[in-house]
């Protein structure tokens, strides 16, 4: 009996220790601050009263959801097989349904205890000064920092950033394709054809170093200047990102532009598979791409004339090679006509077969 009571008192103080204030809706003008008090119990869940569940959000966001959801009285943070957090919003709590309050290792129960409003203006000033926010939140009022802006809060892809709708400008963003905390800064094109494009290869003619180009064999080497990827690197990226389109965009002075994106259908998919080395079968050119608005190339209108296969030219197919270099050695070309070609030795063709190149001419490849 005494032991039981001691345990009980211990547990109560344990709860008290774990009571946490969730910051919520602080009007700038008011000194009053309202917090929602939760009690937390490790290795426990409330079973059978779930009104909503959300995958892969953290504890803080899960609490905010509960606060925002009418009828939510408590939450369970559970783990599914992939070790992702699973947030469950419950219509009851452990006080109203004690019989459903169960042991479940590595899950956590958070019960809504009360809402209290206090004057904490001095604390607020202190917090503002030190800028301490929960991870994933920033600024004076600890606003959520949208995914993609910081290395500690990356998105998985440019497409995800585009879909979230917060950022609509082209530029550098942070992505973590493997979702393992190893974020990478990449360039996202958020404006062309709906945006969401991740730049995977980029050559820009620079008169100071006209032949400069690095062949990168892991997607981790992606950056915004003078690099191309091997098929292995594209494959690696595709295994993490599952992109479904590739876009080729080259521009040559004055005003010659080849600009096509693979079609979102099986013919376009065959092209994605070829360039990511999932197959060596050279894909058909015709019906595999759509011309972007500014494309004015000769090549994009001659799909039947493309390629080379088994010693024959003009077979109507993408590519030239079955090797690692398929993305940059004649990925698309018409024999004795126009080519896309960026050789490590410095030869560069953009819808031509040998004109001189000027500073600013570029070859860029994106995936989405
Ligand atoms: C939970 O963990 C404890 C300690 O590791 C273990 O003794 C117990 O069997 C586990 N319970 C369940 C239901 O897995
Ligand atoms: C891009 O990567 C190449 C090869 O790894 C490297 O030489 C170059 O400095 C990098 N450029 C930038 C801007 O990071
Ligand atoms: C795929 O899309 C392209 C471009 O819109 C179109 O020309 C082609 O006919 C489509 N192919 C199939 C198999 O739907
Ligand atoms: C080239 O050879 C492959 C394998 O033998 C065959 O599947 C393909 O149809 C051939 N292509 C042409 C254009 O003859």
mmCIF file of N, CA and C and ligand atoms in Angstrom, residues 309-310 312 315 317 322, ligand 4:
data_model
loop_
_atom_site.group_PDB
_atom_site.id
_atom_site.type_symbol
_atom_site.label_atom_id
_atom_site.label_comp_id
_atom_site.label_asym_id
_atom_site.label_seq_id
_atom_site.Cartn_x
_atom_site.Cartn_y
_atom_site.Cartn_z
ATOM 1 N N UNK A 309 21.587 3.936 -83.240
ATOM 2 C CA UNK A 309 21.450 2.657 -82.553
ATOM 3 C C UNK A 309 21.936 1.531 -83.468
ATOM 4 N N UNK A 310 22.687 0.607 -82.930
ATOM 5 C CA UNK A 310 23.226 -0.552 -83.663
ATOM 6 C C UNK A 310 23.910 -0.136 -84.970
ATOM 7 N N UNK A 312 23.273 2.440 -86.801
ATOM 8 C CA UNK A 312 22.409 3.182 -87.726
ATOM 9 C C UNK A 312 22.044 4.537 -87.133
ATOM 10 N N UNK A 315 17.407 7.034 -86.172
ATOM 11 C CA UNK A 315 16.494 5.951 -85.790
ATOM 12 C C UNK A 315 15.293 6.468 -84.994
ATOM 13 N N UNK A 317 15.374 8.030 -81.989
ATOM 14 C CA UNK A 317 15.497 7.708 -80.559
ATOM 15 C C UNK A 317 16.401 8.691 -79.827
ATOM 16 N N UNK A 322 25.283 3.795 -74.130
ATOM 17 C CA UNK A 322 24.705 2.980 -73.064
ATOM 18 C C UNK A 322 25.557 3.093 -71.810
HETATM 19 C C1 LIG B 4 19.101 -2.565 -82.040
HETATM 20 O O1 LIG B 4 19.320 -3.809 -81.408
HETATM 21 C C2 LIG B 4 18.428 -4.111 -80.379
HETATM 22 C C3 LIG B 4 18.875 -5.407 -79.714
HETATM 23 O O2 LIG B 4 19.278 -6.330 -80.693
HETATM 24 C C4 LIG B 4 17.002 -4.185 -80.923
HETATM 25 O O3 LIG B 4 16.099 -4.468 -79.857
HETATM 26 C C5 LIG B 4 16.661 -2.868 -81.564
HETATM 27 O O4 LIG B 4 15.376 -2.927 -82.144
HETATM 28 C C6 LIG B 4 17.679 -2.508 -82.606
HETATM 29 N N1 LIG B 4 17.389 -1.144 -83.090
HETATM 30 C C7 LIG B 4 17.325 -0.812 -84.371
HETATM 31 C C8 LIG B 4 16.992 0.615 -84.691
HETATM 32 O O5 LIG B 4 17.542 -1.604 -85.266
#
